[in-house]
Amino acid sequence: MKLNAALPVLVATLLAIATQSAALKVGYYNDKKCAGVEPIVRDEVYKTLNYDRSKGAALVRLFFHDCWVKGCDASVLLNPSSKNPYPEKVAGSNIGLRAFDVIDKIKARLEAVYPGVVSCADILAFAARDATRYLSDGHIDYAVPSGRLDSVVSRAKDADDTLPSSTASFPDLKKNFGKKGFDVEELVVLSGAHSIGVAHYPSFKDRLAAPGNEIDAKYQLALRNAAKNKSRTVANDIRDESYAFKRDAGYYTVVTGRKDYLNNTYYHNAMDNRVLFKSDWVLRTDAFALSKLKEYRDKPKEWDSDFADALVKLGKLLPAEGKGLLEIRKKCSAVNTY
Ligand code: HEM
């Protein structure tokens, strides 16, 4: 590209970086006379979830995995390309990530109305909030500060170096969250997201051989039976499992309502030793974390509100200034070319 042609893009990028360093703001797109942004995101998320409720969990996890790795910058959405064959999306720690199609659809709708205005990182933050509201029947709701930008950098290694492992010990999890400015209480609060969604065999296979004090024996038996089919996913929350699984697990809680209901059942499961990942179980091994598990089991409304606060805080993790270029992508799965 000639210098003359490159100049406007360069200026736009520099401006974008300057904007990013300013604080995020609730109503950012309203101020830009684009009041339709959040309603469009909500409409598309609700339409999708009315059809396939399971994608809500996927959107919440996508948001976590985006923000945890070098800030909320949509780096998790980039596809492999000849210039960048190993973006975050292909990282082992991103096993099972999905619902990229939902974000792409929202982006296409927004580009048609407000071209070049809405970042993919903001779309993800709005979509996660809308999924949260939908899956909790409106119990969890919050305003999303916005004004994020999209990164042109995305490396699988960064995801693998940064995201917590399902086999992590409590000290490792505490350290991992501490590095991002999140304390043990917030670790316990955010882990409650595992009341929704599913997991693949590699994420829970260690639990099939876990010692008796770490997992309820019947739940472990049900997991072993389910794992005979290694391509089968298992619900993060036993509440959402099949009748046969629950029978094996001796889980007789009568559940009314739909799967993927975002509430505090995770904490009931935790206290009953029926959580899926080792990283869930280890929260019981710390006295303070254990006291919080009990608190959220007994106070569902407190969890709703603390979870909302923690998601807002998660959304404030931004890419470090000057580390890589930022832009507003035209498509969420690819960087703009310049
Ligand atoms: C505390 C550390 C965490 C660990 C070790 C962890 C680990 C995992 C793993 C291994 C899976 C299953 C992946 C698969 O096999 O498909 C999963 C699923 C999920 N996680 Fe976490 N996670 C953590 C924290 C979080 C947080 C903070 C959130 C959101 C606020 C979250 C939301 C979810 C959701 C919604 C799913 C289900 C996704 C789907 O159904 O597509 N997790 N997590």
Short mmCIF file of C-alpha atoms and ligand atoms in Angstrom, two decimals, residues 54-65 68 93-98 163-168 173 176-177 186-187 189-194 196-204 233 236 260 276-277 279-280 283 307 311 314, ligand 1:
data_model
loop_
_atom_site.label_atom_id
_atom_site.label_comp_id
_atom_site.label_asym_id
_atom_site.label_seq_id
_atom_site.Cartn_x
_atom_site.Cartn_y
_atom_site.Cartn_z
CA SER A 54 -27.49 -24.26 24.36
CA LYS A 55 -25.72 -21.49 22.48
CA GLY A 56 -26.23 -19.17 25.45
CA ALA A 57 -23.64 -21.05 27.51
CA ALA A 58 -21.28 -20.91 24.55
CA LEU A 59 -21.58 -17.11 24.36
CA VAL A 60 -20.85 -16.68 28.07
CA ARG A 61 -17.75 -18.87 27.79
CA LEU A 62 -16.58 -17.09 24.63
CA PHE A 63 -16.68 -13.81 26.53
CA PHE A 64 -14.62 -15.23 29.40
CA HIS A 65 -12.06 -16.72 27.02
CA TRP A 68 -8.95 -13.50 30.02
CA SER A 93 -7.51 -24.69 26.13
CA ASN A 94 -10.23 -23.41 23.82
CA ILE A 95 -11.65 -26.90 23.31
CA GLY A 96 -15.36 -26.82 22.55
CA LEU A 97 -15.68 -23.06 21.90
CA ARG A 98 -18.70 -22.42 19.71
CA LEU A 163 -6.58 -19.79 30.56
CA PRO A 164 -7.10 -21.87 33.70
CA SER A 165 -6.99 -25.64 33.33
CA SER A 166 -9.81 -27.93 34.44
CA THR A 167 -7.16 -29.95 36.32
CA ALA A 168 -5.77 -26.92 38.18
CA LEU A 173 -6.53 -21.11 40.28
CA ASN A 176 -4.41 -17.42 37.80
CA PHE A 177 -7.32 -15.23 38.91
CA GLU A 186 -14.76 -13.73 42.44
CA LEU A 187 -13.25 -17.08 41.46
CA VAL A 189 -18.67 -16.44 41.87
CA LEU A 190 -17.54 -16.89 38.27
CA SER A 191 -17.19 -20.66 38.58
CA GLY A 192 -20.97 -20.69 39.09
CA ALA A 193 -21.21 -20.26 35.30
CA HIS A 194 -20.79 -24.02 35.25
CA ILE A 196 -24.88 -24.14 32.22
CA GLY A 197 -23.28 -25.72 29.18
CA VAL A 198 -21.43 -28.90 28.39
CA ALA A 199 -17.95 -30.41 28.40
CA HIS A 200 -16.02 -32.76 26.17
CA TYR A 201 -14.30 -35.96 27.36
CA PRO A 202 -10.73 -34.55 27.61
CA SER A 203 -12.00 -31.89 30.04
CA PHE A 204 -13.31 -34.33 32.64
CA THR A 233 -20.62 -34.28 25.78
CA ASN A 236 -21.64 -29.28 33.36
CA ASP A 260 -29.17 -24.41 30.90
CA LEU A 276 -17.71 -31.96 36.80
CA PHE A 277 -14.21 -30.50 36.80
CA SER A 279 -11.13 -27.08 39.17
CA ASP A 280 -14.68 -26.95 40.54
CA LEU A 283 -12.80 -24.83 45.65
CA PHE A 307 -22.21 -12.78 39.18
CA LEU A 311 -19.05 -10.13 34.52
CA LEU A 314 -14.40 -9.19 33.46
C1 HEM B 1 -12.30 -21.23 37.11
C2 HEM B 1 -11.66 -21.62 36.05
C3 HEM B 1 -12.37 -22.31 34.92
C4 HEM B 1 -12.01 -23.49 34.35
C5 HEM B 1 -10.82 -24.35 34.73
C6 HEM B 1 -12.98 -23.78 33.33
C7 HEM B 1 -12.96 -24.88 32.52
C8 HEM B 1 -13.95 -25.23 31.64
C9 HEM B 1 -13.93 -26.40 30.81
C10 HEM B 1 -12.81 -27.42 30.77
C11 HEM B 1 -15.08 -26.43 30.11
C12 HEM B 1 -15.54 -27.51 29.12
C13 HEM B 1 -14.90 -27.31 27.76
C14 HEM B 1 -15.24 -28.46 26.85
O1 HEM B 1 -14.75 -29.55 27.10
O2 HEM B 1 -16.03 -28.24 25.91
C15 HEM B 1 -15.85 -25.27 30.48
C16 HEM B 1 -17.09 -24.97 29.99
C17 HEM B 1 -17.75 -23.80 30.28
N1 HEM B 1 -17.27 -22.77 31.06
FE1 HEM B 1 -15.63 -22.80 32.21
N2 HEM B 1 -13.89 -22.77 33.30
C18 HEM B 1 -13.56 -21.84 34.23
C19 HEM B 1 -14.19 -20.65 34.47
C20 HEM B 1 -15.28 -20.20 33.75
C21 HEM B 1 -15.80 -18.87 33.81
C22 HEM B 1 -15.18 -17.73 34.61
C23 HEM B 1 -16.88 -18.83 32.98
C24 HEM B 1 -17.79 -17.68 32.65
C25 HEM B 1 -17.98 -16.66 33.42
C26 HEM B 1 -17.05 -20.15 32.44
C27 HEM B 1 -18.08 -20.54 31.63
C28 HEM B 1 -18.19 -21.78 31.05
C29 HEM B 1 -19.36 -22.19 30.29
C30 HEM B 1 -20.63 -21.39 30.10
C31 HEM B 1 -19.07 -23.45 29.78
C32 HEM B 1 -19.96 -24.29 28.86
C33 HEM B 1 -19.69 -23.86 27.41
C34 HEM B 1 -20.51 -24.55 26.36
O3 HEM B 1 -21.46 -25.27 26.67
O4 HEM B 1 -20.19 -24.37 25.17
N3 HEM B 1 -16.04 -20.94 32.89
N4 HEM B 1 -15.13 -24.55 31.41
#
